[in-house]
Tab-separated table of C-alpha atoms and ligand atoms in Angstrom:
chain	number	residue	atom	x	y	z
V	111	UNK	CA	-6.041	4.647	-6.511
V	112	UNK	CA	-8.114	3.311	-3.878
V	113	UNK	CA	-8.796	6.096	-1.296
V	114	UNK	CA	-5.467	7.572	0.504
V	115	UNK	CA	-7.497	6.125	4.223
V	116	UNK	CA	-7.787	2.778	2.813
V	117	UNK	CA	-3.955	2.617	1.745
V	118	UNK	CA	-3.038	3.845	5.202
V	119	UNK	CA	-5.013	1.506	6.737
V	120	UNK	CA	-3.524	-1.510	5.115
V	121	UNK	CA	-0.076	-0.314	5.874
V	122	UNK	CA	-0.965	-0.128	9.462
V	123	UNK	CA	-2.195	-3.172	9.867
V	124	UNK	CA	0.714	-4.561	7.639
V	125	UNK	CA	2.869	-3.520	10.442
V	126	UNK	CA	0.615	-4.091	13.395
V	127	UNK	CA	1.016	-8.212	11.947
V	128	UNK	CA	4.362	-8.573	11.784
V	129	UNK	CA	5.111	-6.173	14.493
V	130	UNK	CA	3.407	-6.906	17.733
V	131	UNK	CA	5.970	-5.077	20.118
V	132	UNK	CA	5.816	-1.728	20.626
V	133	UNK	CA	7.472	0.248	17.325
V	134	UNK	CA	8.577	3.581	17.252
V	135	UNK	CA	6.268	6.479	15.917
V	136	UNK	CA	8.941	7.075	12.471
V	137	UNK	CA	7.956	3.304	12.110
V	138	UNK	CA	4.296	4.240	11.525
V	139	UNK	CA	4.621	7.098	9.642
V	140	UNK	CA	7.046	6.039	7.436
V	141	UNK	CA	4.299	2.885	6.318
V	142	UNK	CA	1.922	5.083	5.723
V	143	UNK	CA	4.193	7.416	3.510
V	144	UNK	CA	5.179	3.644	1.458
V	145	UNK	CA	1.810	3.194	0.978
V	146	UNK	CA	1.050	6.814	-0.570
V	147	UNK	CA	4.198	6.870	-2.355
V	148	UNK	CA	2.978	5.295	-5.554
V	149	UNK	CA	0.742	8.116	-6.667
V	150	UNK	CA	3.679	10.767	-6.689
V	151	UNK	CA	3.861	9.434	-10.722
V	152	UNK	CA	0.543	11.913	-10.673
V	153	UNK	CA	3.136	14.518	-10.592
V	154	UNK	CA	4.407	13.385	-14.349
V	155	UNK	CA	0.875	15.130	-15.494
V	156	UNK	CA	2.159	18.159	-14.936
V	157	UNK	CA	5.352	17.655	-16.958
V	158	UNK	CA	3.219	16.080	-19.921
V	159	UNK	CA	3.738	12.661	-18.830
V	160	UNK	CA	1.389	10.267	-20.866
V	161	UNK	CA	-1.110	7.627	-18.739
V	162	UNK	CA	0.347	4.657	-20.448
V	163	UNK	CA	4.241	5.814	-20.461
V	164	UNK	CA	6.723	3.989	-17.864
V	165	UNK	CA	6.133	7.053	-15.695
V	166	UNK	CA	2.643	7.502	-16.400
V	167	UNK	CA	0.499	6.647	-13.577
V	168	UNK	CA	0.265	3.158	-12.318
V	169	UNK	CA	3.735	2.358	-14.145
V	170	UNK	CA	6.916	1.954	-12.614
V	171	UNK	CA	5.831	3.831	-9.034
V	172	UNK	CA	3.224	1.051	-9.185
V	173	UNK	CA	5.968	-1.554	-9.737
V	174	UNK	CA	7.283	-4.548	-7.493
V	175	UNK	CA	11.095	-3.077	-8.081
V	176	UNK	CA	10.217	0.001	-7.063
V	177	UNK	CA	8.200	-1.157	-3.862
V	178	UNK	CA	11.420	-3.034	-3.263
V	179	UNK	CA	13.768	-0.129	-3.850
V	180	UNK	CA	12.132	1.632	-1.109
V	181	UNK	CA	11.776	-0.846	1.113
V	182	UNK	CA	15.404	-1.021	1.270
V	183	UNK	CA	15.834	2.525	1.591
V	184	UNK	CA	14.081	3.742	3.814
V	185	UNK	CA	15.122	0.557	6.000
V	186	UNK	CA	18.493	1.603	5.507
V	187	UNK	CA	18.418	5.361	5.823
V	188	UNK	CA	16.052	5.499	8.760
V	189	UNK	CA	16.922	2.350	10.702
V	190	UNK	CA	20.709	2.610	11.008
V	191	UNK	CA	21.277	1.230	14.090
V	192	UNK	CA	19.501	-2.241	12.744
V	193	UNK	CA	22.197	-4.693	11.920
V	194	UNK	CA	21.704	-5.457	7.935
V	195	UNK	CA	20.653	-8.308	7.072
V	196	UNK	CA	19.804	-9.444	10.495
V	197	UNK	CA	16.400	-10.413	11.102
V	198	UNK	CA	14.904	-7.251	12.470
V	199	UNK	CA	16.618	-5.751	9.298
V	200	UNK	CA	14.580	-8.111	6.618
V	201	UNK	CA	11.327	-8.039	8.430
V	202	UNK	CA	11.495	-4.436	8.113
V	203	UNK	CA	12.442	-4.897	4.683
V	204	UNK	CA	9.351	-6.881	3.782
V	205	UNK	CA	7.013	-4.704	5.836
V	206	UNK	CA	7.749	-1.273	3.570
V	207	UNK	CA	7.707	-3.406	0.553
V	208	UNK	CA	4.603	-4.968	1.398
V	209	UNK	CA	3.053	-1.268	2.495
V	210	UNK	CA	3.995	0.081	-0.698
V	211	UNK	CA	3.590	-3.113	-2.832
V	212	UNK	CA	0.063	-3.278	-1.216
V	213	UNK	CA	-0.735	0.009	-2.944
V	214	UNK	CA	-0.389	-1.166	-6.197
V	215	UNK	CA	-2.428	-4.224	-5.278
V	216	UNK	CA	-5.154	-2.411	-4.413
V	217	UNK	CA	-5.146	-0.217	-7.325
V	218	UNK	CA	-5.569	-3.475	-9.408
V	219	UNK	CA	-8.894	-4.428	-7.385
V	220	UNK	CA	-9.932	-1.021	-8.457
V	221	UNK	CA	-12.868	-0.820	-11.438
V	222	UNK	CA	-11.096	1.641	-13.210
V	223	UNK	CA	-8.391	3.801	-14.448
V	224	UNK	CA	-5.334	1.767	-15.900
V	225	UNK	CA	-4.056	-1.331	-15.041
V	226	UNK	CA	-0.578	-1.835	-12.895
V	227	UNK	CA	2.623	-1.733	-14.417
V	228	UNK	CA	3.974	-4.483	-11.484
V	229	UNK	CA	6.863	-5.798	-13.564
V	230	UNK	CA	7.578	-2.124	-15.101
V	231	UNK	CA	10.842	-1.076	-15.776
V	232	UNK	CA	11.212	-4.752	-17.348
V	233	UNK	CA	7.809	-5.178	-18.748
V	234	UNK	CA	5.425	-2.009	-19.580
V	235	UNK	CA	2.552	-4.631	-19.382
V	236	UNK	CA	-0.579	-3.574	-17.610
V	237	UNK	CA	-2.287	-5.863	-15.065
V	238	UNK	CA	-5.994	-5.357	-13.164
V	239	UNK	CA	-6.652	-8.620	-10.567
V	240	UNK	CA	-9.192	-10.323	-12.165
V	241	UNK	CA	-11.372	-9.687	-8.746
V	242	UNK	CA	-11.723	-6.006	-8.813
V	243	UNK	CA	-14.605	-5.159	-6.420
V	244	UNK	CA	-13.277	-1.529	-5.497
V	245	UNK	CA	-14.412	1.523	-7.038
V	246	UNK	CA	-12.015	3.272	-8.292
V	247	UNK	CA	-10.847	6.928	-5.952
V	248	UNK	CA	-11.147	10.177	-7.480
V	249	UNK	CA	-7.979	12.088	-7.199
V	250	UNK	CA	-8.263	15.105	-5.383
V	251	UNK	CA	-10.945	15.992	-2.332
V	252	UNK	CA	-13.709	17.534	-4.035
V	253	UNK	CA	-14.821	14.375	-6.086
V	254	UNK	CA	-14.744	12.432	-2.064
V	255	UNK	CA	-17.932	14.430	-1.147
V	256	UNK	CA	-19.868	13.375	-3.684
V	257	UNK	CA	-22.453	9.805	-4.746
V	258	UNK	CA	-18.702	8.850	-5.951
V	259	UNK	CA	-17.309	8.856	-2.877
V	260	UNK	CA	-19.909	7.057	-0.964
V	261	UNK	CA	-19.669	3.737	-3.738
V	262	UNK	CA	-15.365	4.209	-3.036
V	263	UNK	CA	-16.252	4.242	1.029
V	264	UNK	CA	-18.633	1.432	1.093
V	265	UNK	CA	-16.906	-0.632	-1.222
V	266	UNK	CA	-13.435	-0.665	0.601
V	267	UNK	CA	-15.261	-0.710	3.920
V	268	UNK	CA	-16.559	-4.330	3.215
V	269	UNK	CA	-13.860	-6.000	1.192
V	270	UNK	CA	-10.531	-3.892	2.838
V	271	UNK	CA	-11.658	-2.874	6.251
V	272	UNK	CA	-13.748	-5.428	7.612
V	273	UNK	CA	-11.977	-8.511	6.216
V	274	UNK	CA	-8.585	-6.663	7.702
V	275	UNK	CA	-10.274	-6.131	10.984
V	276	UNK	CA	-11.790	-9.441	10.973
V	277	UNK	CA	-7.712	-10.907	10.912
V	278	UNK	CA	-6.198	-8.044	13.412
V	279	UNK	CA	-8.814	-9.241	15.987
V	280	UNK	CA	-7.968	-13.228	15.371
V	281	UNK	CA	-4.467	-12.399	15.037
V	282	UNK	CA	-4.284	-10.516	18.400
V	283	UNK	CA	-6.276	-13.251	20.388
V	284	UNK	CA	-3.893	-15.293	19.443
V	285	UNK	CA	-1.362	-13.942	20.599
V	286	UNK	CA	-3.073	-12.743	23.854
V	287	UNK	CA	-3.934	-17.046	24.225
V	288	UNK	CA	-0.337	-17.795	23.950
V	289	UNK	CA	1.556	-14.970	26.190
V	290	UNK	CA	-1.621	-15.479	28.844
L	1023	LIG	ZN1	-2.088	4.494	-7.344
């Protein structure tokens, strides 16, 4: 994975895009918790999943069908009162799958680890971007402290944070230009 911040980050400025009204806090948390989600396959370890298996890690959590799957369920089971189908109901569609999707993406700009299983359960294939300036995350804490963790934080600051910054802050001046 890329760092759990970094993930978070996206998703929040996923939403901050193609939301500019004011969204409710469940909104927010719930893109954040898309954009973690992947990385419960870690939990197959334990149960003597292998890496390269469908449920290893970076397979079918990693996918675009499952990114998809939980887009539309958590739209459904936490936005009832949103007409499906409408257009509220598919932008928030596309903003969960793109928070979780994005996780996956990132993974593949990572320098290590395996590569995605995006079209897994179809296809057990493994894909890496083939720009992958991002060291990879250790999982865990203890491995963040460390030489390790500084070459993860400096290398999503520049190509994750500040590029995404760069856009929320042109993004919202545009829109300030056009309501002012
Ligand atoms: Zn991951």
């Amino acid at each position: 994975m890329a760092s759990a911040f970094t993930h978070g980050f996206v998703a929040l400025s996923f939403g901050k895009l193609m939301f500019p009204e004011r969204m409710p806090l469940r909104f927010w948390v719930l893109s954040i918790v898309c954009t973690l989600l992947p990385d419960i396959d870690v939990v197959g370890y334990y149960f003597g999943v292998r890496y390269g298996d469908m449920l290893g890690h970076r397979g079918f959590s990693h996918s675009l069908l499952f990114a998809l799957l939980v887009a539309v369920l958590v739209t459904v089971a936490v936005f009832p009162a949103v007409r499906r189908f409408s257009k509220q109901w598919w932008l928030l569609v596309v903003c969960f799958f793109a928070a979780t999707a994005s996780h996956g993406i990132l993974d593949a700009m990572t320098n290590g680890g395996y590569g995605i299983a995006f079209f897994s359960p179809f296809s057990n294939e493994r894909f890496f971007l083939p720009w992958r300036p991002l060291t990879v995350a250790p999982i865990g804490v203890r491995g963040f402290f460390s030489r390790w963790g500084w070459d993860v934080f400096m290398s999503e600051l520049l190509w994750i944070w500040l590029p995404m910054t760069v856009l929320l802050v042109i993004v919202y001046l545009i829109r300030k230009q056009r309501s002012g």
